Amino acid sequence: NAGVTQTPKFQVLKTGQSMTLQCAQDMNHEYMSWYRQDPGMGLRLIHYSVGAGITDQGEVPNGYNVSRSTTEDFPLRLLSAAPSQTSVYFCASSYSGNTEAFFGQGTRLTVV
Amino acid sequence: KNEVEQSPQNLTAQEGEFITINCSYSVGISALHWLQQHPGGGIVSLFMLSSGKKKHGRLIATINIQEKHSSLHITASHPRDSAVYICVSGNTPLVFGKGTRLSVIA
C-alpha cells in the first residue's frame, strides 16, 4: 500500500514550458485534490475531483488543467509555466471530504 | 464561503510546556482535520474529528461544533514537536487555515 505517490519531487522549468505533475493513490479514494503552498498563504486549492470523470476548480485554477480518467490518477498540467507558479505543490486524497486525508510528499517547482 | 482562522500564527515554547493551538471556522462542517507539516515539507494527518475529543499520545484535539471551534493541545512538548500545524475544514472542497508555526526549545 503506497498511499499517495506524487512525482517529481523537484522540477525547474523555463517560462513558457509545459509539464505534468503526477499524483496516484492506491486506496480507492474518490476525492483527490491539488494544492499549492506559498509563504504566508497556507495551502490553496487549485483543482479537485470527487470521482472519475468529475473535476472542478478551486481557489486558484488559472494556468492549470486537470483530468480524472481513472480513480487512481489525478495529474496536474501546467500549460505555459510562469514565474508566479513557483511554489510547492501537494496532492491529497480521501474517501470523502469527511474522512482522513492523505498527502503526497510534495513537488517543489521553480519557474525561471 | 468557509473561512478557517488559526491562532497563534507563531508560537515558541520551552520543552515541557503545555501548548494550545486554536482554530475557528465560519461555516458549519461535519468534520475537521489537523495536519502536521515538518520542516522537510511532508504533511501528515494527525486527527480527523467530528465531535468531542480525540487523543493520540501527547496530542489531544477537541471540537465544539456549536461554537465552530477546535483546539489542538500538546502536552509535555518536545523539540521534535516543532512543525507547522494546520487546521482544515472537512467540507468538500477542503479549506485550509494558514497554519501555526511551533518551535519548541530544549
Short mmCIF file of C-alpha atoms in Angstrom, two decimals, chain B:
data_model
loop_
_atom_site.label_atom_id
_atom_site.label_comp_id
_atom_site.label_asym_id
_atom_site.label_seq_id
_atom_site.Cartn_x
_atom_site.Cartn_y
_atom_site.Cartn_z
CA LYS B 1 -17.57 30.84 1.76
CA ASN B 2 -15.98 28.88 4.56
CA GLU B 3 -13.03 30.58 6.19
CA VAL B 4 -10.68 28.90 8.60
CA GLU B 5 -8.72 31.02 11.05
CA GLN B 6 -5.89 29.77 13.22
CA SER B 7 -4.15 31.33 16.18
CA PRO B 8 -1.47 31.99 17.02
CA GLN B 9 0.45 32.24 13.74
CA ASN B 10 3.75 31.60 15.51
CA LEU B 11 4.46 30.02 18.85
CA THR B 12 7.71 29.43 20.72
CA ALA B 13 7.67 27.21 23.78
CA GLN B 14 10.12 25.73 26.23
CA GLU B 15 10.41 21.97 26.33
CA GLY B 16 7.81 20.50 28.65
CA GLU B 17 5.25 23.27 28.24
CA PHE B 18 1.58 22.63 27.50
CA ILE B 19 0.66 24.05 24.11
CA THR B 20 -2.69 25.06 22.65
CA ILE B 21 -3.41 25.97 19.04
CA ASN B 22 -6.84 27.29 18.16
CA CYS B 23 -8.94 27.03 15.02
CA SER B 24 -12.21 28.76 14.16
CA TYR B 25 -14.30 28.28 11.06
CA SER B 26 -17.21 30.24 9.67
CA VAL B 27 -19.44 27.59 8.07
CA GLY B 28 -20.87 24.56 9.82
CA ILE B 29 -18.91 21.46 8.92
CA SER B 30 -19.23 17.76 9.57
CA ALA B 31 -15.53 17.11 10.18
CA LEU B 32 -12.27 18.90 10.81
CA HIS B 33 -8.70 17.79 10.23
CA TRP B 34 -5.48 18.66 12.00
CA LEU B 35 -2.31 18.25 9.94
CA GLN B 36 1.37 18.45 10.83
CA GLN B 37 4.00 19.69 8.39
CA HIS B 38 7.62 19.16 9.37
CA PRO B 39 10.49 21.39 8.20
CA GLY B 40 11.23 18.90 5.44
CA GLY B 41 7.82 19.71 3.97
CA GLY B 42 5.95 16.42 4.29
CA ILE B 43 2.38 16.60 5.56
CA VAL B 44 0.92 14.09 7.98
CA SER B 45 -2.68 13.84 9.10
CA LEU B 46 -2.90 13.93 12.92
CA PHE B 47 -6.63 13.86 13.56
CA MET B 48 -9.96 13.88 11.83
CA LEU B 49 -12.79 14.63 14.22
CA SER B 50 -16.44 15.47 14.01
CA SER B 51 -17.31 15.81 17.70
CA GLY B 52 -15.84 15.71 21.17
CA LYS B 53 -12.23 14.87 21.70
CA LYS B 54 -9.52 12.57 20.33
CA LYS B 55 -6.19 11.71 21.89
CA HIS B 56 -3.07 10.24 20.36
CA GLY B 57 -0.05 10.06 22.60
CA ARG B 58 0.70 13.59 23.81
CA LEU B 59 -1.64 15.19 21.29
CA ILE B 60 -5.26 15.99 22.04
CA ALA B 61 -7.77 17.52 19.64
CA THR B 62 -11.15 18.87 20.62
CA ILE B 63 -14.01 20.31 18.61
CA ASN B 64 -17.11 22.28 19.54
CA ILE B 65 -19.49 22.11 16.60
CA GLN B 66 -21.92 24.68 18.02
CA GLU B 67 -19.17 27.26 18.56
CA LYS B 68 -17.36 26.33 15.31
CA HIS B 69 -14.09 25.99 17.15
CA SER B 70 -11.40 23.37 17.54
CA SER B 71 -8.22 23.19 19.59
CA LEU B 72 -5.07 21.13 19.33
CA HIS B 73 -3.18 20.57 22.56
CA ILE B 74 0.31 19.18 23.02
CA THR B 75 1.26 18.03 26.50
CA ALA B 76 4.87 17.86 27.68
CA SER B 77 6.12 19.47 24.46
CA HIS B 78 9.39 18.33 22.95
CA PRO B 79 11.71 19.84 20.31
CA ARG B 80 10.61 17.13 17.88
CA ASP B 81 7.11 18.66 18.02
CA SER B 82 8.50 21.69 16.17
CA ALA B 83 6.47 21.90 12.98
CA VAL B 84 3.65 23.78 11.30
CA TYR B 85 0.20 22.67 12.46
CA ILE B 86 -2.66 23.18 10.03
CA CYS B 87 -6.38 23.13 10.66
CA VAL B 88 -8.55 22.00 7.73
CA SER B 89 -12.29 22.20 7.20
CA GLY B 90 -13.56 18.78 6.20
CA ASN B 91 -16.27 20.01 3.90
CA THR B 92 -15.74 19.33 0.21
CA PRO B 93 -13.60 21.00 -1.01
CA LEU B 94 -11.18 21.23 1.89
CA VAL B 95 -10.37 24.71 3.21
CA PHE B 96 -7.05 25.19 4.99
CA GLY B 97 -6.01 27.52 7.76
CA LYS B 98 -2.69 29.31 7.23
CA GLY B 99 -1.00 27.20 9.87
CA THR B 100 0.68 27.74 13.22
CA ARG B 101 4.46 27.52 13.27
CA LEU B 102 5.55 25.92 16.54
CA SER B 103 9.12 25.96 17.80
CA VAL B 104 9.92 24.03 20.96
CA ILE B 105 13.23 24.93 22.52
CA ALA B 106 15.18 22.50 24.69
#
